[in-house]
Coordinates of C-alpha atoms and ligand atoms in Angstrom, one line a residue:
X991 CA 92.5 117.9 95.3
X992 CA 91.2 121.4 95.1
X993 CA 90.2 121.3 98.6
X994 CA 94.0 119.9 99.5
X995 CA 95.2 123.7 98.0
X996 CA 92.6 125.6 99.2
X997 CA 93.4 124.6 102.9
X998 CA 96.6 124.6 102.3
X999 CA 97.8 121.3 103.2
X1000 CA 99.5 119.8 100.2
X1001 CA 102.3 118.6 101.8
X1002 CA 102.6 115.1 104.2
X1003 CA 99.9 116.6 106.8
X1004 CA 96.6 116.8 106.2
X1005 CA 93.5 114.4 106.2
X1006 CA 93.7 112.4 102.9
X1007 CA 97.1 110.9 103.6
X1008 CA 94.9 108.3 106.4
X1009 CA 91.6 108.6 104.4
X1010 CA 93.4 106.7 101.4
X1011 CA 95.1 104.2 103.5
X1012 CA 92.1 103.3 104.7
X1013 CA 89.8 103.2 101.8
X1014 CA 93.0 101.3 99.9
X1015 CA 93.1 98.9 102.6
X1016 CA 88.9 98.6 102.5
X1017 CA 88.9 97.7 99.1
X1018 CA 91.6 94.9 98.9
X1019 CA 90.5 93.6 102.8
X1020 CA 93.6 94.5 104.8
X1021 CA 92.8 95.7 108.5
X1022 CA 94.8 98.8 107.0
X1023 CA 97.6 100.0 105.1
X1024 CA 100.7 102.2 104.9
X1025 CA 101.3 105.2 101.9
X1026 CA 104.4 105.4 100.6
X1027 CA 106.2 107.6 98.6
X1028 CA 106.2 105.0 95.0
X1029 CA 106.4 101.6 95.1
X1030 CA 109.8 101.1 95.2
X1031 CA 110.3 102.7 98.3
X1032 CA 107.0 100.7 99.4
X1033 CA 109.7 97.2 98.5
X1034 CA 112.2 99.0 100.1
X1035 CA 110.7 99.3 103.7
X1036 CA 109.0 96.0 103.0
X1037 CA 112.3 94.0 102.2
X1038 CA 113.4 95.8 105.9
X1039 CA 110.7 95.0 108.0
X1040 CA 111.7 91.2 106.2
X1041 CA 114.4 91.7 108.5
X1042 CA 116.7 91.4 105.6
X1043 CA 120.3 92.2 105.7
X1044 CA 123.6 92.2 103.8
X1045 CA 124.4 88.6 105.0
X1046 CA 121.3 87.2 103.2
X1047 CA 119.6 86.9 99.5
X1048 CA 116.4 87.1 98.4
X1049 CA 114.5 85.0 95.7
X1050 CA 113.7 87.0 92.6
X1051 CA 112.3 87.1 89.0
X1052 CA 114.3 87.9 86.3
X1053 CA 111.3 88.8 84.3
X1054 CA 109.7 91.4 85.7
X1055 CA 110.6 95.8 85.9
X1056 CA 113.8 96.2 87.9
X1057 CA 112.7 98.3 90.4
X1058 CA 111.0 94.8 92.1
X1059 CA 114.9 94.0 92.3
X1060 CA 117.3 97.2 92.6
X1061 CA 115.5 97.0 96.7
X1062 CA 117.4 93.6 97.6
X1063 CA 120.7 95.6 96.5
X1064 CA 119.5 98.6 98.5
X1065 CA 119.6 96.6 101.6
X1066 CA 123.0 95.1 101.2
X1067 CA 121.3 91.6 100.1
X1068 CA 121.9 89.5 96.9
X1069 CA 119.6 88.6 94.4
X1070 CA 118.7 84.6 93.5
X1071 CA 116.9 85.5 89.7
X1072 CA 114.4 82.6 89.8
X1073 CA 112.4 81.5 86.4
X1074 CA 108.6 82.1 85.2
X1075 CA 105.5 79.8 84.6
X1076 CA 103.1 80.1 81.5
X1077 CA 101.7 83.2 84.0
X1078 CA 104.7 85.1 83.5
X1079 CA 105.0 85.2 87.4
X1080 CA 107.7 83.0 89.2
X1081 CA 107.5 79.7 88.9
X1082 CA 106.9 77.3 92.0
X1083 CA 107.8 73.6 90.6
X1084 CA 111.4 75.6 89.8
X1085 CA 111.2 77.4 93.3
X1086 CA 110.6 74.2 95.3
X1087 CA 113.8 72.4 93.0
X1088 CA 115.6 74.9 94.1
X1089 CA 115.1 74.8 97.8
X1090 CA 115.2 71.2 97.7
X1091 CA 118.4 70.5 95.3
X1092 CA 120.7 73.9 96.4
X1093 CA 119.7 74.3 99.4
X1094 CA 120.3 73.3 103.2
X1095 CA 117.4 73.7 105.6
X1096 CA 118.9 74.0 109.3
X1097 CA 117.7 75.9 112.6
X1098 CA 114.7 77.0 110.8
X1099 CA 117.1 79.0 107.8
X1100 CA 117.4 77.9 104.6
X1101 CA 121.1 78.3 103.2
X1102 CA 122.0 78.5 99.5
X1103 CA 124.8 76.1 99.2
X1104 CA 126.8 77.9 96.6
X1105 CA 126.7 81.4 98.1
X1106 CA 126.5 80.2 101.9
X1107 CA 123.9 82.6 101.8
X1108 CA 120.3 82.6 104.8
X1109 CA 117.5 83.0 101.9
X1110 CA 115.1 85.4 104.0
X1111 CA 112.3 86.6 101.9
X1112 CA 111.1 86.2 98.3
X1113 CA 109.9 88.8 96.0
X1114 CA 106.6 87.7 94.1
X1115 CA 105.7 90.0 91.2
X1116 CA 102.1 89.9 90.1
X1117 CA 103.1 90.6 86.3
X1118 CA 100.7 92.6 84.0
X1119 CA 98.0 92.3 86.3
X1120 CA 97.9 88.1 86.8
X1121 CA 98.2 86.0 89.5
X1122 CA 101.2 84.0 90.9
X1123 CA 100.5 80.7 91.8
X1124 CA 99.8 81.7 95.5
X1125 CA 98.5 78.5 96.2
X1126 CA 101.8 76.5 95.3
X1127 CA 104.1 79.5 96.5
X1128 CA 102.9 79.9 99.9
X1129 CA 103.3 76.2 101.3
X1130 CA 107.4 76.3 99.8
X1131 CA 107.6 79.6 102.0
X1132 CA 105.8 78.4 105.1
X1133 CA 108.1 75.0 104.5
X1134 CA 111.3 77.0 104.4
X1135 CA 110.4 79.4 106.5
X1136 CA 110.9 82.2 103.4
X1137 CA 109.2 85.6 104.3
X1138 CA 106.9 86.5 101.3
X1139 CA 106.9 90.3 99.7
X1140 CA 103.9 90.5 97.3
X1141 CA 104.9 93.3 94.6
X1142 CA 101.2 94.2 93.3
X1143 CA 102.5 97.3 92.1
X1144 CA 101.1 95.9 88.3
X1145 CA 98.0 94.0 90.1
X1146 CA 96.1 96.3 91.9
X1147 CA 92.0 94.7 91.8
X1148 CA 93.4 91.6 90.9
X1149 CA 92.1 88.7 93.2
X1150 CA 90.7 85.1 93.5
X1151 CA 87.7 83.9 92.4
X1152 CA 87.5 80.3 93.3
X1153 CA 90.2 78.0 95.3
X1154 CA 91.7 78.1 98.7
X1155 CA 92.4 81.7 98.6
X1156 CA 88.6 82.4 96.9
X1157 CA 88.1 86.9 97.4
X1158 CA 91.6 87.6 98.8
X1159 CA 93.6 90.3 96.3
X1160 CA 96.9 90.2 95.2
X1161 CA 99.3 91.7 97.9
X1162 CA 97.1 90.4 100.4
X1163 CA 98.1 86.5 101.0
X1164 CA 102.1 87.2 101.8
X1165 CA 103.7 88.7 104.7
X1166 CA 103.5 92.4 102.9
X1167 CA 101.8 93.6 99.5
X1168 CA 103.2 96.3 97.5
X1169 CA 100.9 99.1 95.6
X1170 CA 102.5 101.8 93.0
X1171 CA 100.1 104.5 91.9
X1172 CA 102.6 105.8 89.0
X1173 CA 101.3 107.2 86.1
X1174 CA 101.8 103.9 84.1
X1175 CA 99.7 102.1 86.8
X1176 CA 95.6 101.0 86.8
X1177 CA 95.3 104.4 89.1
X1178 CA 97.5 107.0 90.0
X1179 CA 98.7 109.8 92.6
X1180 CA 101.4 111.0 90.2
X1181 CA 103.9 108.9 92.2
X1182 CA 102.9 107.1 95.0
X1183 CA 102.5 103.9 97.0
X1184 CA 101.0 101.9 99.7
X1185 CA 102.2 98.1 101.8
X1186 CA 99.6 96.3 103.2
X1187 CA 99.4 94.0 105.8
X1188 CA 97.2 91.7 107.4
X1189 CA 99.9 92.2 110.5
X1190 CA 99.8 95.6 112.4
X1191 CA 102.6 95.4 114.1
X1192 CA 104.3 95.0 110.3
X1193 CA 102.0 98.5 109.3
X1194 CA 102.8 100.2 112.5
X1195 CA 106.5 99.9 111.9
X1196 CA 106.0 100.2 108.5
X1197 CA 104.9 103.5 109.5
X1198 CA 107.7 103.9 111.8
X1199 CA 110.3 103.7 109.0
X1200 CA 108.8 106.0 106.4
X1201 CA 107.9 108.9 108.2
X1202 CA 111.8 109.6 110.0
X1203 CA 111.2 106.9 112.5
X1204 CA 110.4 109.7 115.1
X1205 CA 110.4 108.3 118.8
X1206 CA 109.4 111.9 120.0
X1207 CA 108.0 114.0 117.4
X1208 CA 108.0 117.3 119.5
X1209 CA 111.6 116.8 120.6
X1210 CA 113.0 115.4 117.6
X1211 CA 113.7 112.1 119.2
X1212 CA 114.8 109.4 116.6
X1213 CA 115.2 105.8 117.5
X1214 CA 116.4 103.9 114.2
X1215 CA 117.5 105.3 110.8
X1216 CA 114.2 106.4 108.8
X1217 CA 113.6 107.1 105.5
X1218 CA 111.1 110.6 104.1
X1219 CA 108.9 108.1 102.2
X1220 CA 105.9 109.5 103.0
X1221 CA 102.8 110.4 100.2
X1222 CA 101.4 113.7 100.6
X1223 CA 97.9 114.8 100.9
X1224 CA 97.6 116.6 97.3
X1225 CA 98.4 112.8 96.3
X1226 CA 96.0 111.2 98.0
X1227 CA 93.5 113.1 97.4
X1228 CA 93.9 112.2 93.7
X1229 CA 94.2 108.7 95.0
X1230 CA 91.0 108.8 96.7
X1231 CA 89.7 110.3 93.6
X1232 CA 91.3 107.2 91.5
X1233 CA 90.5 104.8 93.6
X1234 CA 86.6 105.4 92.5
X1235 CA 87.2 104.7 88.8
X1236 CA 89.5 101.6 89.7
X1237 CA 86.2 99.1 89.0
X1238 CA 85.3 101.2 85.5
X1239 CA 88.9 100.9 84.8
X1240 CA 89.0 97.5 85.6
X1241 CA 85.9 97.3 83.5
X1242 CA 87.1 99.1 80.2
X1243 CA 90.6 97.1 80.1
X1244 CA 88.8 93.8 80.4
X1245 CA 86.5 94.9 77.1
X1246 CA 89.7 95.7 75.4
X1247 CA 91.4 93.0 76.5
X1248 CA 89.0 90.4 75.0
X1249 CA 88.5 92.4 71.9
X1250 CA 92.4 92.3 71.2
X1251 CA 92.6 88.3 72.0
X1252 CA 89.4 87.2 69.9
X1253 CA 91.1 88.9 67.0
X1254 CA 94.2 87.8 67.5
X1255 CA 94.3 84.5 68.7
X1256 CA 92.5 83.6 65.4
X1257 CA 95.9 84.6 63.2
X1258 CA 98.6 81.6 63.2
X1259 CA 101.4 81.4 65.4
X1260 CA 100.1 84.6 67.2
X1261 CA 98.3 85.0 70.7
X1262 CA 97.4 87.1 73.5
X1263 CA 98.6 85.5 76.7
X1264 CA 95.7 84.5 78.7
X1265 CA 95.4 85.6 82.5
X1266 CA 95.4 83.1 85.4
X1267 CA 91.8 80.3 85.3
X1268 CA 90.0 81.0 89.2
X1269 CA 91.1 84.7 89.4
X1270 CA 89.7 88.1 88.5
X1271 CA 92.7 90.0 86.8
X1272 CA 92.6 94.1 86.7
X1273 CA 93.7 93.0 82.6
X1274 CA 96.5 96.0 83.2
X1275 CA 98.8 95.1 80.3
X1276 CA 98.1 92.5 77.2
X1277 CA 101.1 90.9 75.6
X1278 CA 101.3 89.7 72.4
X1279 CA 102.9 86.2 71.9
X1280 CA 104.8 85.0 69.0
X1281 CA 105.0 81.4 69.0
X1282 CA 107.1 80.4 66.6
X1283 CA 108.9 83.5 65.3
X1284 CA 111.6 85.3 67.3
X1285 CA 112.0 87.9 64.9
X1286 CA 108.5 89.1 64.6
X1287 CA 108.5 90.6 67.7
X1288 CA 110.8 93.2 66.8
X1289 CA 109.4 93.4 63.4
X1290 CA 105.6 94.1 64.5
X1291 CA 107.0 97.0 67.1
X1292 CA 108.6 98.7 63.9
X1293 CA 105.6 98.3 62.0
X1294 CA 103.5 99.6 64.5
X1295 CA 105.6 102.9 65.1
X1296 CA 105.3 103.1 61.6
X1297 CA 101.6 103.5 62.1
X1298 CA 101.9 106.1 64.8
X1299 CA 101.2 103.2 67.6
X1300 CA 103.6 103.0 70.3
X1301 CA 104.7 99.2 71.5
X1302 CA 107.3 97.8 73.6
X1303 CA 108.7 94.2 74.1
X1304 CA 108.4 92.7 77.4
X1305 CA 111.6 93.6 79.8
X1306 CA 115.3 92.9 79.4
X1307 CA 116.2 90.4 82.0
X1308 CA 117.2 91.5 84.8
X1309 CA 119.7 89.2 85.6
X1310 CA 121.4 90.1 82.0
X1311 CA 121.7 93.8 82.9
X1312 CA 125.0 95.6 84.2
X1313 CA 124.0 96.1 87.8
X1314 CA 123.4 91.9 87.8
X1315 CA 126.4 90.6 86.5
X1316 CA 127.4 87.6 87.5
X1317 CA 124.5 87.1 89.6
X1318 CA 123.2 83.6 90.9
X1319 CA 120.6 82.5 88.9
X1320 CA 118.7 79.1 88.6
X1321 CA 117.5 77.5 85.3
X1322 CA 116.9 80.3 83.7
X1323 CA 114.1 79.2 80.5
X1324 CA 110.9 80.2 80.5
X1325 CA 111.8 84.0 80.8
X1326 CA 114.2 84.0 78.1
X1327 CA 111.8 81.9 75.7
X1328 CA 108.8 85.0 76.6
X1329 CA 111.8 87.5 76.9
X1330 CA 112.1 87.1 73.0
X1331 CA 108.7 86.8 72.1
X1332 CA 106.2 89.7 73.8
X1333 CA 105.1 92.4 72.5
X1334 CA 102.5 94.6 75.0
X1335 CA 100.2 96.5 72.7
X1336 CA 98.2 99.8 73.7
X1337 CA 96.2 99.1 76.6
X1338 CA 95.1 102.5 77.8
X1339 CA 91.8 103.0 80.0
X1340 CA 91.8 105.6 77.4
X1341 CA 91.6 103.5 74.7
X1342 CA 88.0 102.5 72.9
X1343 CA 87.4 99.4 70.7
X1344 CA 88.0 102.1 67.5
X1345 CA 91.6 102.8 69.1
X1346 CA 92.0 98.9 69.6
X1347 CA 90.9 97.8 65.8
X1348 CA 93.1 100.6 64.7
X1349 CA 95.9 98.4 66.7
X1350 CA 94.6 95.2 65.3
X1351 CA 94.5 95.8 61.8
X1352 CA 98.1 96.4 61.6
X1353 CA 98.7 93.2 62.9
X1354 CA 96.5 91.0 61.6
X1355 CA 98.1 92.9 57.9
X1356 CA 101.9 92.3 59.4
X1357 CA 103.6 89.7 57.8
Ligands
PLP1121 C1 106.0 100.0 88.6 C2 106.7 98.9 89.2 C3 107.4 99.0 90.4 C4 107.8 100.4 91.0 O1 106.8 101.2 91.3 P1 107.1 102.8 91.4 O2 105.9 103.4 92.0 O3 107.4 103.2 90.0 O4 108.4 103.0 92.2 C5 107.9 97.9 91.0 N1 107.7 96.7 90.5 C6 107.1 96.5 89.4 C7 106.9 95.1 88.9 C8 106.5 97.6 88.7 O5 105.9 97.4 87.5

């Protein structure tokens, strides 16, 4: 970063901009990989190069941050809010109802029946650091002929440890995988974001599309309406720099994460939802589950600010927000059910196992 101002190139020249692409794309074993400005603009070119338009709709969860969603809108598209499995990802027995039971498969397109809408692509979150189910997601897409956008923008280090899809990463098994290096992320440029790609002609269009789509740079030749969505060296430099820690990161979240669950998974009707079996998980965000009491989850946050702790519960649905109204949406259940239920406690790489007991001592004392 010093070295970024001290030459002077802080801006979207300069060295590090490619040096992090590469490196990114090195760590999660893509041939390479495109920086972006956040992650949302990363969805934004992804959900394009989908070839997605304003005739069409893409398949969405309604649990999940809303900037996964607000992209399909940007492009003209409609959403279809699809449920969640036990993983708080989107759920594939629902998916493949839903194909199968609203759905007409002809010419290669599959047509929602009730909107008359081509479903082109899919938006599969990776929430909190977990795994979709990949392995069940990918065969309804290849079947349907669904383009698949990996948002990995909560997942980053996440991949598979056993199965069909044993060392790949999240954001590496769809068409295109999403990165955001906010603050809030596992690392961070400040804002920034990368798509990856096991397709280059995807990443050199990719490419294409953030950085003004310049036929002719000298000459100012422009061949297709681009976006400024580029990262700029002082970023990547830091993201260089983060990308180091990610493993010790990685490392620190896991302690905590096991220290919060033995503790308390042991007090009734409580639990900390367990990541994916036959996947190493980054353990980027631990929520809280009440089982039984709907109630408590408002409760416990209170208490906890009470003790100086910040909380939050798990996001509104989307599909229940202004901007969504009257969107299509398919047996909605399992996200409302977690919707009213999670609480995600402190989960800092900041935080030691003092910081955590502090946490769990107000819970295990909340009635
Ligand atoms: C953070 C996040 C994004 C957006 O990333 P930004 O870099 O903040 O634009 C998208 N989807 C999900 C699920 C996220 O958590």
């Amino acid at each position: 970063v010093t070295d970024a101002v001290e030459t002077e190139w802080v801006s979207t020249a300069g060295p590090y901009v490619s040096d992090f692409e590469k490196k990114l794309a090195e760590y999660v074993h893509t041939p390479a990989a495109v920086s972006t400005q956040n992650g949302t603009s990363a969805l934004h070119i992804s959900l394009l190069l989908c070839g997605v338009t304003r005739e069409d709709a893409v398949i969405v969860p309604t649990l999940t941050f809303i900037a996964a969603v607000n992209p399909t809108k940007y492009v003209g598209a409609e959403p279809v809010f699809m449920d969640c499995d036990d993983s708080l990802c989107m759920d594939p027995v629902k998916l493949q109802k839903f194909c199968e039971t609203e759905c007409d498969f002809t010419d290669g397109k599959l047509i929602d029946r009730q909107t008359g809408r081509h479903i082109k692509a899919m938006v599969v979150v990776h929430v909190f650091g977990n795994m979709a189910d990949m392995e069940a997601i990918m065969p309804i897409a290849a079947k349907y002929n669904i383009k698949v956008i990996e948002d990995d923008t909560e997942a980053l280090g996440t991949y598979y440890t056993t199965g069909q899809y044993k060392g790949k990463f999240a954001g590496t098994i769809g068409d295109l995988g999403c990165y955001s290096f906010n603050g809030n992320k596992i690392i961070t440029t400040g804002g920034g974001g990368m798509i990856v790609s096991n397709n280059q002609e995807l990443l050199d269009h990719a490419k294409h599309l953030t950085t003004q789509a310049k036929a002719d740079q000298a000459n100012f030749i422009h061949d297709e309406i681009g976006f400024n969505y580029r990262m700029t060296n002082l970023q990547a430099a830091l993201g260089l720099a983060q990308l180091e820690q990610l493993e010790g990161f990685i490392k620190t979240k896991e302690a905590n994460y096991f220290r919060y669950k033995d503790a308390i998974d042991k007090i009734d009707g409580l639990h900390v939802q367990d990541f994916r079996d036959g996947i190493r998980s980054n353990y980027w965000f631990y929520s809280v589950v009440f089982e039984k009491d709907e109630t408590g989850r408002d409760r416990l946050i209170e208490e906890l600010k009470e003790n100086h702790i910040q909380s939050r519960p798990i996001w509104e649905l989307i599909s229940d927000q202004i901007p969504y109204e009257g969107s299509r949406t398919y047996e909605l259940e399992r996200a409302p059910w977690y919707w009213h239920r999670v609480v995600n406690v402190p989960c800092s790489t900041n935080l030691d196992a003092s910081g955590v007991d502090r946490v769990i001592n107000v819970i295990k004392n909340f009635k």
